[in-house]
Protein backbone atom coordinates (compact mmCIF):
# COMPACT_ATOMS: atom_id res chain seq x y z
CA UNK A 1 0.00 0.00 0.00
CA UNK A 2 1.21 3.53 -0.77
CA UNK A 3 2.46 5.82 2.00
CA UNK A 4 2.41 9.61 2.25
CA UNK A 5 2.42 12.46 4.74
CA UNK A 6 -0.67 14.40 5.80
CA UNK A 7 -0.01 18.06 5.00
CA UNK A 8 -3.25 19.53 6.29
CA UNK A 9 -6.70 18.67 7.49
CA UNK A 10 -9.76 20.67 6.67
CA UNK A 11 -13.53 20.10 6.87
CA UNK A 12 -13.15 16.36 7.33
CA UNK A 13 -10.69 16.01 4.45
CA UNK A 14 -7.03 15.05 4.77
CA UNK A 15 -4.59 16.34 2.19
CA UNK A 16 -1.63 14.12 1.36
CA UNK A 17 1.68 15.00 -0.27
CA UNK A 18 2.05 12.04 -2.60
CA UNK A 19 4.74 13.40 -4.90
CA UNK A 20 2.44 12.88 -7.89
CA UNK A 21 2.36 15.05 -10.99
CA UNK A 22 2.27 18.80 -10.38
CA UNK A 23 2.84 18.40 -6.64
CA UNK A 24 -0.91 18.50 -6.23
CA UNK A 25 -2.23 17.34 -2.87
CA UNK A 26 -4.43 14.26 -2.76
CA UNK A 27 -7.66 14.79 -0.82
CA UNK A 28 -8.66 11.81 1.27
CA UNK A 29 -11.28 10.57 3.67
CA UNK A 30 -10.55 8.25 6.55
CA UNK A 31 -11.57 4.60 6.32
CA UNK A 32 -14.56 4.18 8.65
CA UNK A 33 -12.84 1.98 11.19
CA UNK A 34 -10.11 4.50 12.06
CA UNK A 35 -12.51 7.41 12.13
CA UNK A 36 -13.83 6.71 15.57
CA UNK A 37 -11.43 8.52 17.85
CA UNK A 38 -10.57 12.16 17.50
CA UNK A 39 -6.93 12.82 16.66
CA UNK A 40 -6.49 9.39 15.05
CA UNK A 41 -4.80 11.13 12.12
CA UNK A 42 -3.36 14.65 12.33
CA UNK A 43 -1.14 16.82 10.11
CA UNK A 44 2.42 15.51 10.07
CA UNK A 45 1.32 11.88 10.26
CA UNK A 46 2.56 9.32 7.74
CA UNK A 47 -0.33 7.18 6.55
CA UNK A 48 -1.11 4.27 4.25
CA UNK A 49 -3.70 5.08 1.64
CA UNK A 50 -5.59 3.65 -1.31
CA UNK A 51 -6.40 5.59 -4.46
CA UNK A 52 -10.08 5.57 -5.51
CA UNK A 53 -11.48 5.73 -9.05
CA UNK A 54 -12.81 9.27 -8.62
CA UNK A 55 -9.27 10.55 -8.05
CA UNK A 56 -9.57 10.96 -4.27
CA UNK A 57 -8.06 8.66 -1.71
CA UNK A 58 -8.90 6.80 1.45
CA UNK A 59 -6.58 6.54 4.45
CA UNK A 60 -6.31 2.99 5.74
CA UNK A 61 -3.93 3.35 8.67
CA UNK A 62 -1.56 5.69 10.46
CA UNK A 63 2.13 4.82 10.93
CA UNK A 64 3.80 5.16 14.36
CA UNK A 65 4.62 8.72 15.44
CA UNK A 66 7.95 10.17 16.53
CA UNK A 67 6.23 12.90 18.57
CA UNK A 68 2.79 14.45 19.01
CA UNK A 69 2.08 18.03 19.96
CA UNK A 70 -1.41 18.21 21.46
CA UNK A 71 -2.41 21.81 20.89
CA UNK A 72 -2.29 22.33 17.97
CA UNK A 73 -2.36 18.63 17.07
CA UNK A 74 0.64 17.98 14.80
CA UNK A 75 2.68 14.76 14.61
CA UNK A 76 6.37 14.08 13.95
CA UNK A 77 7.77 17.51 14.68
CA UNK A 78 11.35 18.20 15.71
CA UNK A 79 11.00 21.69 17.08
CA UNK A 80 8.47 24.16 18.49
CA UNK A 81 8.98 27.88 18.12
CA UNK A 82 6.86 29.41 20.84
CA UNK A 83 6.02 32.77 19.31
CA UNK A 84 4.85 35.86 21.17
CA UNK A 85 4.87 39.58 20.43
CA UNK A 86 6.88 42.06 22.49
CA UNK A 87 3.86 44.41 22.24
CA UNK A 88 0.46 44.42 20.56
CA UNK A 89 -0.68 42.22 22.17
CA UNK A 90 1.45 42.83 25.30
CA UNK A 91 3.48 39.82 26.31
CA UNK A 92 1.55 37.67 28.78
CA UNK A 93 4.22 35.73 30.68
CA UNK A 94 1.77 33.36 32.27
CA UNK A 95 0.54 32.35 28.85
CA UNK A 96 4.13 32.05 27.61
CA UNK A 97 4.82 29.64 30.46
CA UNK A 98 1.73 27.62 29.60
CA UNK A 99 2.93 27.25 26.03
CA UNK A 100 6.38 26.20 27.24
CA UNK A 101 4.91 23.59 29.60
CA UNK A 102 2.71 22.29 26.81
CA UNK A 103 5.75 21.94 24.54
CA UNK A 104 7.87 20.25 27.25
CA UNK A 105 4.98 17.89 28.01
CA UNK A 106 4.67 16.91 24.34
CA UNK A 107 8.26 15.70 24.32
CA UNK A 108 9.35 17.89 21.42
CA UNK A 109 13.16 17.71 21.33
CA UNK A 110 13.81 21.42 20.70
CA UNK A 111 11.94 24.38 22.15
CA UNK A 112 12.83 27.92 21.13
CA UNK A 113 11.20 31.19 22.19
CA UNK A 114 10.72 33.76 19.46
CA UNK A 115 9.60 37.30 20.30
CA UNK A 116 8.25 39.17 17.29
CA UNK A 117 7.42 42.89 16.85
CA UNK A 118 10.69 43.95 18.46
CA UNK A 119 10.38 47.14 16.42
CA UNK A 120 7.87 48.11 19.13
CA UNK A 121 10.35 47.43 21.94
CA UNK A 122 12.93 50.11 22.85
CA UNK A 123 16.41 48.88 21.95
CA UNK A 124 17.66 49.36 25.51
CA UNK A 125 15.00 46.92 26.74
CA UNK A 126 15.96 44.18 24.28
CA UNK A 127 19.22 43.07 25.84
CA UNK A 128 17.81 41.83 29.13
CA UNK A 129 14.35 41.02 27.79
CA UNK A 130 13.06 37.72 29.25
CA UNK A 131 16.43 36.96 30.84
CA UNK A 132 14.81 34.38 33.16
CA UNK A 133 13.99 32.22 30.13
CA UNK A 134 17.52 32.42 28.77
CA UNK A 135 18.75 31.45 32.25
CA UNK A 136 16.36 28.49 32.18
CA UNK A 137 18.20 27.30 29.06
CA UNK A 138 15.83 28.39 26.29
CA UNK A 139 17.19 29.92 23.12
CA UNK A 140 15.54 33.31 22.71
CA UNK A 141 15.22 35.00 19.32
CA UNK A 142 14.18 38.65 19.16
CA UNK A 143 12.82 39.43 15.72
CA UNK A 144 10.63 41.74 13.70
CA UNK A 145 8.76 40.52 10.63
CA UNK A 146 8.06 44.10 9.59
CA UNK A 147 11.63 45.38 9.89
CA UNK A 148 13.13 42.04 8.74
CA UNK A 149 15.20 41.96 11.92
CA UNK A 150 16.58 38.60 13.07
CA UNK A 151 14.98 36.78 10.14
CA UNK A 152 18.24 35.18 8.95
CA UNK A 153 18.81 33.72 12.43
CA UNK A 154 15.28 32.38 12.48
CA UNK A 155 15.69 30.85 9.02
CA UNK A 156 18.89 29.12 10.13
CA UNK A 157 17.05 27.71 13.14
CA UNK A 158 14.51 26.03 10.81
CA UNK A 159 16.85 24.40 8.34
CA UNK A 160 16.54 20.61 8.10
CA UNK A 161 13.78 20.31 10.72
CA UNK A 162 10.02 20.10 10.94
CA UNK A 163 9.05 23.10 13.06
CA UNK A 164 5.74 24.24 14.48
CA UNK A 165 5.04 27.91 15.09
CA UNK A 166 2.77 28.02 18.14
CA UNK A 167 1.50 31.08 19.96
CA UNK A 168 -1.53 33.29 20.52
CA UNK A 169 -3.47 34.90 17.69
CA UNK A 170 -2.09 38.16 16.33
CA UNK A 171 1.54 37.79 17.42
CA UNK A 172 2.64 37.53 13.78
CA UNK A 173 3.33 33.83 13.17
CA UNK A 174 2.15 33.99 9.56
CA UNK A 175 3.91 37.33 9.01
CA UNK A 176 7.18 35.77 10.17
CA UNK A 177 6.81 32.80 7.85
CA UNK A 178 6.18 35.17 4.95
CA UNK A 179 9.35 37.07 5.88
CA UNK A 180 11.33 33.80 5.96
CA UNK A 181 10.05 32.63 2.59
CA UNK A 182 8.21 35.17 0.49
CA UNK A 183 6.70 32.50 -1.76
CA UNK A 184 4.46 31.35 1.08
CA UNK A 185 2.15 34.38 0.93
CA UNK A 186 0.17 33.34 3.98
CA UNK A 187 -2.83 35.44 4.96
CA UNK A 188 -2.17 37.83 7.84
CA UNK A 189 -4.65 40.01 9.65
CA UNK A 190 -5.06 43.10 11.77
CA UNK A 191 -5.78 42.39 15.42
CA UNK A 192 -8.81 44.69 15.39
CA UNK A 193 -10.28 42.65 12.52
CA UNK A 194 -9.62 39.41 14.37
CA UNK A 195 -11.53 40.67 17.43
CA UNK A 196 -14.40 41.94 15.31
CA UNK A 197 -14.75 38.71 13.43
CA UNK A 198 -13.92 36.61 16.47
CA UNK A 199 -11.86 34.50 14.12
CA UNK A 200 -8.22 33.73 13.56
CA UNK A 201 -6.59 34.60 10.29
CA UNK A 202 -5.02 31.15 10.05
CA UNK A 203 -7.75 28.51 10.25
CA UNK A 204 -5.97 25.16 10.20
CA UNK A 205 -2.52 23.74 10.76
CA UNK A 206 -0.67 23.14 7.48
CA UNK A 207 2.81 21.80 6.69
CA UNK A 208 4.79 24.05 4.36
CA UNK A 209 8.13 23.20 2.73
CA UNK A 210 10.62 26.11 2.86
CA UNK A 211 12.80 27.35 0.01
CA UNK A 212 15.84 27.23 2.30
CA UNK A 213 15.20 23.65 3.45
CA UNK A 214 13.09 22.44 6.35
CA UNK A 215 9.35 22.33 6.86
CA UNK A 216 7.22 24.67 8.94
CA UNK A 217 3.73 24.42 10.33
CA UNK A 218 1.67 27.58 10.52
CA UNK A 219 -1.05 27.17 13.12
CA UNK A 220 -4.05 29.17 14.21
CA UNK A 221 -3.35 31.04 17.45
CA UNK A 222 -5.17 30.04 20.59
CA UNK A 223 -5.50 31.77 23.93
CA UNK A 224 -6.00 29.07 26.52
CA UNK A 225 -3.55 26.23 26.29
CA UNK A 226 -5.25 23.20 27.84
CA UNK A 227 -3.18 21.63 30.53
CA UNK A 228 -5.84 19.90 32.59
CA UNK A 229 -4.80 16.35 31.74
CA UNK A 230 -1.26 17.01 32.83
CA UNK A 231 -0.05 14.92 35.76
CA UNK A 232 0.70 17.48 38.47
CA UNK A 233 3.48 15.33 39.89
CA UNK A 234 5.35 15.87 36.62
CA UNK A 235 4.68 19.58 36.26
CA UNK A 236 7.92 20.73 37.92
CA UNK A 237 9.93 18.61 35.47
CA UNK A 238 8.57 20.74 32.64
CA UNK A 239 10.45 23.72 34.11
CA UNK A 240 13.99 22.74 33.08
CA UNK A 241 15.76 24.94 35.64
CA UNK A 242 13.79 23.29 38.50
CA UNK A 243 15.07 19.81 37.71
CA UNK A 244 18.33 19.98 39.63
CA UNK A 245 16.41 20.80 42.85
CA UNK A 246 13.38 18.48 42.67
CA UNK A 247 15.09 15.40 44.09
CA UNK A 248 16.53 17.36 47.01
CA UNK A 249 13.09 18.07 48.48
CA UNK A 250 12.35 16.29 51.78
CA UNK A 251 9.13 14.69 50.55
CA UNK A 252 9.41 12.75 47.34
CA UNK A 253 5.79 13.70 46.59
CA UNK A 254 6.60 17.39 47.14
CA UNK A 255 4.49 19.71 44.97
CA UNK A 256 6.80 22.63 45.87
CA UNK A 257 3.86 24.69 47.11
CA UNK A 258 3.10 24.29 50.84
CA UNK A 259 5.56 21.57 51.95
CA UNK A 260 8.44 22.21 54.40
CA UNK A 261 12.06 21.53 53.39
CA UNK A 262 11.37 22.17 49.72
CA UNK A 263 14.55 22.64 47.70
CA UNK A 264 12.67 24.36 44.89
CA UNK A 265 11.27 27.03 47.24
CA UNK A 266 14.72 27.46 48.78
CA UNK A 267 16.18 27.99 45.30
CA UNK A 268 13.58 30.69 44.64
CA UNK A 269 14.59 32.46 47.86
CA UNK A 270 18.29 32.13 47.04
CA UNK A 271 17.79 33.43 43.51
CA UNK A 272 18.62 30.18 41.71
CA UNK A 273 15.10 30.06 40.27
CA UNK A 274 13.40 33.17 38.97
CA UNK A 275 10.34 34.15 41.02
CA UNK A 276 8.12 34.80 37.96
CA UNK A 277 8.77 31.30 36.70
CA UNK A 278 7.99 29.84 40.13
CA UNK A 279 4.76 31.84 40.30
CA UNK A 280 3.80 30.60 36.85
CA UNK A 281 4.43 27.07 38.13
CA UNK A 282 2.11 27.65 41.12
CA UNK A 283 -0.53 29.13 38.86
CA UNK A 284 -0.56 26.14 36.51
CA UNK A 285 -0.52 23.75 39.50
CA UNK A 286 -3.59 25.49 40.88
CA UNK A 287 -5.34 25.31 37.52
CA UNK A 288 -4.72 21.55 37.40
CA UNK A 289 -6.02 21.12 40.97
CA UNK A 290 -9.17 23.10 40.24
CA UNK A 291 -9.95 21.23 37.05
CA UNK A 292 -9.51 17.89 38.81
CA UNK A 293 -12.00 18.99 41.49
CA UNK A 294 -14.52 20.08 38.87
CA UNK A 295 -14.85 16.56 37.43
N1 LIG B 1 4.72 46.21 14.51
C1 LIG B 1 4.74 44.98 14.00
N2 LIG B 1 3.59 44.38 13.62
C2 LIG B 1 3.64 43.12 13.11
C3 LIG B 1 4.87 42.43 12.96
N3 LIG B 1 4.60 41.20 12.46
C4 LIG B 1 3.27 41.14 12.28
N4 LIG B 1 2.67 42.30 12.66
C5 LIG B 1 1.23 42.60 12.57
O1 LIG B 1 0.51 41.78 13.50
C6 LIG B 1 -0.79 41.43 12.98
C7 LIG B 1 -1.04 39.93 13.08
O2 LIG B 1 -0.17 39.22 12.22
P1 LIG B 1 -0.45 37.70 11.74
O3 LIG B 1 0.79 37.29 11.02
O4 LIG B 1 -1.75 37.58 11.05
O5 LIG B 1 -0.55 36.95 13.16
P2 LIG B 1 -0.78 35.37 13.45
O6 LIG B 1 0.04 35.06 14.67
O7 LIG B 1 -0.50 34.57 12.24
O8 LIG B 1 -2.34 35.32 13.84
P3 LIG B 1 -3.37 34.06 13.71
O9 LIG B 1 -3.23 33.49 12.35
O10 LIG B 1 -4.72 34.67 13.97
O11 LIG B 1 -2.98 33.10 14.81
C8 LIG B 1 -0.83 41.98 11.56
O12 LIG B 1 -1.53 43.22 11.56
C9 LIG B 1 0.64 42.21 11.22
O13 LIG B 1 0.85 43.23 10.28
C10 LIG B 1 6.09 43.11 13.35
O14 LIG B 1 7.20 42.60 13.25
N5 LIG B 1 5.95 44.36 13.89
MG1 LIG C 1 -1.65 33.24 11.17
ZN1 LIG D 1 9.67 20.75 46.75
Tab-separated table of C-alpha atoms and ligand atoms in Angstrom:
chain	number	residue	atom	x	y	z
A	1	UNK	CA	0.000	0.000	0.000
A	2	UNK	CA	1.208	3.531	-0.768
A	3	UNK	CA	2.461	5.822	1.997
A	4	UNK	CA	2.414	9.613	2.248
A	5	UNK	CA	2.424	12.456	4.742
A	6	UNK	CA	-0.670	14.402	5.803
A	7	UNK	CA	-0.009	18.064	5.000
A	8	UNK	CA	-3.255	19.533	6.286
A	9	UNK	CA	-6.701	18.671	7.487
A	10	UNK	CA	-9.760	20.667	6.667
A	11	UNK	CA	-13.529	20.103	6.866
A	12	UNK	CA	-13.146	16.364	7.327
A	13	UNK	CA	-10.688	16.009	4.449
A	14	UNK	CA	-7.034	15.047	4.775
A	15	UNK	CA	-4.592	16.339	2.190
A	16	UNK	CA	-1.631	14.122	1.356
A	17	UNK	CA	1.676	15.002	-0.266
A	18	UNK	CA	2.047	12.036	-2.598
A	19	UNK	CA	4.741	13.402	-4.898
A	20	UNK	CA	2.443	12.879	-7.886
A	21	UNK	CA	2.362	15.049	-10.987
A	22	UNK	CA	2.270	18.803	-10.377
A	23	UNK	CA	2.841	18.400	-6.640
A	24	UNK	CA	-0.907	18.499	-6.229
A	25	UNK	CA	-2.227	17.336	-2.868
A	26	UNK	CA	-4.430	14.261	-2.762
A	27	UNK	CA	-7.658	14.794	-0.824
A	28	UNK	CA	-8.658	11.809	1.265
A	29	UNK	CA	-11.278	10.572	3.670
A	30	UNK	CA	-10.546	8.251	6.552
A	31	UNK	CA	-11.572	4.598	6.318
A	32	UNK	CA	-14.557	4.184	8.647
A	33	UNK	CA	-12.844	1.977	11.187
A	34	UNK	CA	-10.105	4.504	12.056
A	35	UNK	CA	-12.507	7.412	12.129
A	36	UNK	CA	-13.827	6.707	15.570
A	37	UNK	CA	-11.432	8.518	17.855
A	38	UNK	CA	-10.573	12.164	17.503
A	39	UNK	CA	-6.930	12.818	16.663
A	40	UNK	CA	-6.491	9.385	15.047
A	41	UNK	CA	-4.796	11.130	12.124
A	42	UNK	CA	-3.363	14.651	12.330
A	43	UNK	CA	-1.142	16.823	10.108
A	44	UNK	CA	2.420	15.508	10.070
A	45	UNK	CA	1.325	11.878	10.255
A	46	UNK	CA	2.555	9.322	7.742
A	47	UNK	CA	-0.325	7.178	6.551
A	48	UNK	CA	-1.107	4.273	4.254
A	49	UNK	CA	-3.699	5.084	1.641
A	50	UNK	CA	-5.586	3.645	-1.312
A	51	UNK	CA	-6.401	5.595	-4.457
A	52	UNK	CA	-10.075	5.573	-5.509
A	53	UNK	CA	-11.481	5.727	-9.047
A	54	UNK	CA	-12.809	9.270	-8.618
A	55	UNK	CA	-9.268	10.554	-8.054
A	56	UNK	CA	-9.572	10.964	-4.271
A	57	UNK	CA	-8.059	8.664	-1.709
A	58	UNK	CA	-8.898	6.798	1.447
A	59	UNK	CA	-6.580	6.536	4.448
A	60	UNK	CA	-6.309	2.991	5.742
A	61	UNK	CA	-3.933	3.355	8.671
A	62	UNK	CA	-1.562	5.685	10.462
A	63	UNK	CA	2.132	4.815	10.929
A	64	UNK	CA	3.802	5.157	14.361
A	65	UNK	CA	4.621	8.718	15.441
A	66	UNK	CA	7.946	10.175	16.531
A	67	UNK	CA	6.225	12.901	18.570
A	68	UNK	CA	2.793	14.447	19.013
A	69	UNK	CA	2.078	18.034	19.956
A	70	UNK	CA	-1.406	18.207	21.457
A	71	UNK	CA	-2.408	21.813	20.894
A	72	UNK	CA	-2.288	22.329	17.972
A	73	UNK	CA	-2.359	18.632	17.068
A	74	UNK	CA	0.644	17.975	14.804
A	75	UNK	CA	2.681	14.764	14.610
A	76	UNK	CA	6.372	14.078	13.945
A	77	UNK	CA	7.770	17.506	14.678
A	78	UNK	CA	11.353	18.203	15.706
A	79	UNK	CA	10.997	21.686	17.085
A	80	UNK	CA	8.474	24.160	18.488
A	81	UNK	CA	8.985	27.880	18.115
A	82	UNK	CA	6.857	29.406	20.842
A	83	UNK	CA	6.016	32.768	19.314
A	84	UNK	CA	4.850	35.860	21.173
A	85	UNK	CA	4.866	39.584	20.434
A	86	UNK	CA	6.876	42.058	22.486
A	87	UNK	CA	3.858	44.405	22.244
A	88	UNK	CA	0.457	44.421	20.557
A	89	UNK	CA	-0.677	42.225	22.172
A	90	UNK	CA	1.449	42.833	25.297
A	91	UNK	CA	3.476	39.824	26.305
A	92	UNK	CA	1.548	37.673	28.783
A	93	UNK	CA	4.217	35.732	30.682
A	94	UNK	CA	1.767	33.362	32.272
A	95	UNK	CA	0.537	32.348	28.854
A	96	UNK	CA	4.132	32.050	27.608
A	97	UNK	CA	4.825	29.644	30.464
A	98	UNK	CA	1.735	27.624	29.604
A	99	UNK	CA	2.930	27.247	26.032
A	100	UNK	CA	6.375	26.200	27.242
A	101	UNK	CA	4.911	23.588	29.599
A	102	UNK	CA	2.714	22.288	26.813
A	103	UNK	CA	5.751	21.937	24.535
A	104	UNK	CA	7.868	20.250	27.251
A	105	UNK	CA	4.978	17.895	28.010
A	106	UNK	CA	4.670	16.906	24.341
A	107	UNK	CA	8.258	15.704	24.321
A	108	UNK	CA	9.346	17.889	21.416
A	109	UNK	CA	13.161	17.712	21.335
A	110	UNK	CA	13.813	21.422	20.701
A	111	UNK	CA	11.941	24.378	22.147
A	112	UNK	CA	12.826	27.916	21.129
A	113	UNK	CA	11.197	31.190	22.186
A	114	UNK	CA	10.719	33.764	19.461
A	115	UNK	CA	9.596	37.298	20.302
A	116	UNK	CA	8.249	39.169	17.290
A	117	UNK	CA	7.417	42.888	16.848
A	118	UNK	CA	10.693	43.947	18.463
A	119	UNK	CA	10.384	47.141	16.421
A	120	UNK	CA	7.872	48.105	19.132
A	121	UNK	CA	10.354	47.427	21.939
A	122	UNK	CA	12.933	50.105	22.847
A	123	UNK	CA	16.414	48.882	21.945
A	124	UNK	CA	17.655	49.360	25.507
A	125	UNK	CA	14.997	46.919	26.741
A	126	UNK	CA	15.963	44.179	24.276
A	127	UNK	CA	19.218	43.074	25.838
A	128	UNK	CA	17.806	41.834	29.127
A	129	UNK	CA	14.351	41.018	27.790
A	130	UNK	CA	13.057	37.719	29.253
A	131	UNK	CA	16.431	36.961	30.843
A	132	UNK	CA	14.810	34.381	33.155
A	133	UNK	CA	13.994	32.220	30.132
A	134	UNK	CA	17.517	32.417	28.772
A	135	UNK	CA	18.748	31.448	32.255
A	136	UNK	CA	16.356	28.493	32.177
A	137	UNK	CA	18.201	27.304	29.059
A	138	UNK	CA	15.832	28.387	26.289
A	139	UNK	CA	17.193	29.920	23.124
A	140	UNK	CA	15.538	33.309	22.709
A	141	UNK	CA	15.222	34.998	19.321
A	142	UNK	CA	14.183	38.647	19.156
A	143	UNK	CA	12.821	39.429	15.717
A	144	UNK	CA	10.634	41.737	13.698
A	145	UNK	CA	8.762	40.523	10.632
A	146	UNK	CA	8.056	44.104	9.590
A	147	UNK	CA	11.634	45.379	9.894
A	148	UNK	CA	13.135	42.037	8.743
A	149	UNK	CA	15.202	41.965	11.920
A	150	UNK	CA	16.577	38.599	13.075
A	151	UNK	CA	14.979	36.778	10.141
A	152	UNK	CA	18.240	35.178	8.954
A	153	UNK	CA	18.812	33.716	12.425
A	154	UNK	CA	15.284	32.376	12.477
A	155	UNK	CA	15.686	30.847	9.019
A	156	UNK	CA	18.891	29.124	10.127
A	157	UNK	CA	17.050	27.706	13.135
A	158	UNK	CA	14.512	26.033	10.806
A	159	UNK	CA	16.845	24.399	8.335
A	160	UNK	CA	16.540	20.611	8.098
A	161	UNK	CA	13.783	20.314	10.721
A	162	UNK	CA	10.022	20.101	10.939
A	163	UNK	CA	9.050	23.099	13.057
A	164	UNK	CA	5.737	24.242	14.482
A	165	UNK	CA	5.040	27.908	15.089
A	166	UNK	CA	2.770	28.021	18.143
A	167	UNK	CA	1.500	31.078	19.964
A	168	UNK	CA	-1.526	33.295	20.521
A	169	UNK	CA	-3.465	34.901	17.687
A	170	UNK	CA	-2.095	38.160	16.333
A	171	UNK	CA	1.536	37.786	17.421
A	172	UNK	CA	2.640	37.528	13.783
A	173	UNK	CA	3.330	33.832	13.172
A	174	UNK	CA	2.152	33.986	9.556
A	175	UNK	CA	3.910	37.328	9.014
A	176	UNK	CA	7.182	35.766	10.170
A	177	UNK	CA	6.809	32.800	7.847
A	178	UNK	CA	6.178	35.173	4.955
A	179	UNK	CA	9.354	37.068	5.883
A	180	UNK	CA	11.335	33.798	5.957
A	181	UNK	CA	10.054	32.634	2.586
A	182	UNK	CA	8.205	35.170	0.490
A	183	UNK	CA	6.697	32.495	-1.755
A	184	UNK	CA	4.465	31.349	1.084
A	185	UNK	CA	2.154	34.376	0.933
A	186	UNK	CA	0.168	33.338	3.977
A	187	UNK	CA	-2.827	35.445	4.955
A	188	UNK	CA	-2.173	37.826	7.844
A	189	UNK	CA	-4.655	40.014	9.654
A	190	UNK	CA	-5.062	43.099	11.769
A	191	UNK	CA	-5.778	42.385	15.417
A	192	UNK	CA	-8.809	44.685	15.393
A	193	UNK	CA	-10.282	42.655	12.523
A	194	UNK	CA	-9.620	39.411	14.375
A	195	UNK	CA	-11.531	40.673	17.426
A	196	UNK	CA	-14.397	41.943	15.312
A	197	UNK	CA	-14.752	38.705	13.426
A	198	UNK	CA	-13.918	36.605	16.475
A	199	UNK	CA	-11.855	34.498	14.115
A	200	UNK	CA	-8.223	33.726	13.560
A	201	UNK	CA	-6.594	34.595	10.287
A	202	UNK	CA	-5.016	31.146	10.047
A	203	UNK	CA	-7.750	28.507	10.251
A	204	UNK	CA	-5.973	25.155	10.203
A	205	UNK	CA	-2.516	23.735	10.765
A	206	UNK	CA	-0.674	23.138	7.477
A	207	UNK	CA	2.813	21.797	6.694
A	208	UNK	CA	4.793	24.048	4.357
A	209	UNK	CA	8.132	23.201	2.726
A	210	UNK	CA	10.617	26.107	2.864
A	211	UNK	CA	12.798	27.345	0.011
A	212	UNK	CA	15.840	27.232	2.301
A	213	UNK	CA	15.200	23.650	3.451
A	214	UNK	CA	13.089	22.442	6.348
A	215	UNK	CA	9.345	22.332	6.858
A	216	UNK	CA	7.223	24.673	8.945
A	217	UNK	CA	3.727	24.417	10.332
A	218	UNK	CA	1.668	27.584	10.518
A	219	UNK	CA	-1.046	27.166	13.120
A	220	UNK	CA	-4.052	29.173	14.214
A	221	UNK	CA	-3.351	31.040	17.447
A	222	UNK	CA	-5.172	30.042	20.592
A	223	UNK	CA	-5.501	31.768	23.927
A	224	UNK	CA	-5.997	29.069	26.524
A	225	UNK	CA	-3.552	26.228	26.287
A	226	UNK	CA	-5.247	23.205	27.836
A	227	UNK	CA	-3.177	21.635	30.527
A	228	UNK	CA	-5.838	19.899	32.589
A	229	UNK	CA	-4.803	16.349	31.737
A	230	UNK	CA	-1.259	17.011	32.834
A	231	UNK	CA	-0.047	14.924	35.764
A	232	UNK	CA	0.697	17.481	38.470
A	233	UNK	CA	3.477	15.327	39.887
A	234	UNK	CA	5.355	15.866	36.623
A	235	UNK	CA	4.678	19.576	36.259
A	236	UNK	CA	7.915	20.733	37.919
A	237	UNK	CA	9.935	18.606	35.471
A	238	UNK	CA	8.573	20.739	32.640
A	239	UNK	CA	10.445	23.720	34.109
A	240	UNK	CA	13.994	22.740	33.080
A	241	UNK	CA	15.765	24.938	35.641
A	242	UNK	CA	13.787	23.294	38.505
A	243	UNK	CA	15.072	19.805	37.708
A	244	UNK	CA	18.332	19.980	39.634
A	245	UNK	CA	16.410	20.797	42.848
A	246	UNK	CA	13.383	18.477	42.672
A	247	UNK	CA	15.089	15.404	44.086
A	248	UNK	CA	16.527	17.355	47.009
A	249	UNK	CA	13.087	18.070	48.476
A	250	UNK	CA	12.355	16.290	51.781
A	251	UNK	CA	9.126	14.686	50.547
A	252	UNK	CA	9.409	12.753	47.342
A	253	UNK	CA	5.791	13.697	46.595
A	254	UNK	CA	6.602	17.385	47.144
A	255	UNK	CA	4.489	19.710	44.970
A	256	UNK	CA	6.800	22.626	45.872
A	257	UNK	CA	3.865	24.695	47.109
A	258	UNK	CA	3.101	24.286	50.840
A	259	UNK	CA	5.557	21.570	51.951
A	260	UNK	CA	8.440	22.211	54.403
A	261	UNK	CA	12.059	21.527	53.385
A	262	UNK	CA	11.370	22.166	49.719
A	263	UNK	CA	14.553	22.636	47.702
A	264	UNK	CA	12.666	24.364	44.892
A	265	UNK	CA	11.266	27.029	47.239
A	266	UNK	CA	14.721	27.463	48.775
A	267	UNK	CA	16.176	27.987	45.297
A	268	UNK	CA	13.577	30.687	44.640
A	269	UNK	CA	14.590	32.464	47.865
A	270	UNK	CA	18.286	32.128	47.038
A	271	UNK	CA	17.793	33.432	43.508
A	272	UNK	CA	18.616	30.177	41.712
A	273	UNK	CA	15.098	30.064	40.268
A	274	UNK	CA	13.396	33.168	38.974
A	275	UNK	CA	10.336	34.154	41.015
A	276	UNK	CA	8.120	34.796	37.961
A	277	UNK	CA	8.774	31.301	36.702
A	278	UNK	CA	7.992	29.837	40.125
A	279	UNK	CA	4.763	31.842	40.296
A	280	UNK	CA	3.797	30.597	36.845
A	281	UNK	CA	4.431	27.066	38.135
A	282	UNK	CA	2.107	27.650	41.123
A	283	UNK	CA	-0.533	29.132	38.862
A	284	UNK	CA	-0.555	26.135	36.515
A	285	UNK	CA	-0.518	23.750	39.496
A	286	UNK	CA	-3.586	25.490	40.883
A	287	UNK	CA	-5.342	25.313	37.517
A	288	UNK	CA	-4.717	21.548	37.396
A	289	UNK	CA	-6.019	21.121	40.968
A	290	UNK	CA	-9.172	23.105	40.237
A	291	UNK	CA	-9.952	21.234	37.050
A	292	UNK	CA	-9.506	17.890	38.811
A	293	UNK	CA	-11.998	18.987	41.485
A	294	UNK	CA	-14.518	20.084	38.870
A	295	UNK	CA	-14.852	16.563	37.433
B	1	LIG	N1	4.721	46.206	14.508
B	1	LIG	C1	4.743	44.976	13.995
B	1	LIG	N2	3.586	44.377	13.621
B	1	LIG	C2	3.640	43.122	13.114
B	1	LIG	C3	4.865	42.427	12.961
B	1	LIG	N3	4.604	41.205	12.464
B	1	LIG	C4	3.266	41.140	12.276
B	1	LIG	N4	2.670	42.295	12.661
B	1	LIG	C5	1.231	42.600	12.569
B	1	LIG	O1	0.508	41.784	13.503
B	1	LIG	C6	-0.788	41.434	12.978
B	1	LIG	C7	-1.040	39.935	13.080
B	1	LIG	O2	-0.169	39.223	12.220
B	1	LIG	P1	-0.452	37.699	11.742
B	1	LIG	O3	0.786	37.287	11.018
B	1	LIG	O4	-1.753	37.582	11.051
B	1	LIG	O5	-0.549	36.950	13.163
B	1	LIG	P2	-0.778	35.373	13.448
B	1	LIG	O6	0.037	35.058	14.667
B	1	LIG	O7	-0.497	34.574	12.238
B	1	LIG	O8	-2.339	35.323	13.839
B	1	LIG	P3	-3.374	34.064	13.712
B	1	LIG	O9	-3.233	33.485	12.346
B	1	LIG	O10	-4.722	34.670	13.970
B	1	LIG	O11	-2.978	33.101	14.808
B	1	LIG	C8	-0.827	41.981	11.562
B	1	LIG	O12	-1.526	43.217	11.560
B	1	LIG	C9	0.641	42.209	11.223
B	1	LIG	O13	0.846	43.232	10.279
B	1	LIG	C10	6.088	43.111	13.352
B	1	LIG	O14	7.199	42.599	13.254
B	1	LIG	N5	5.946	44.359	13.886
B	2	LIG	MG1	-1.650	33.236	11.166
B	3	LIG	ZN1	9.667	20.750	46.755
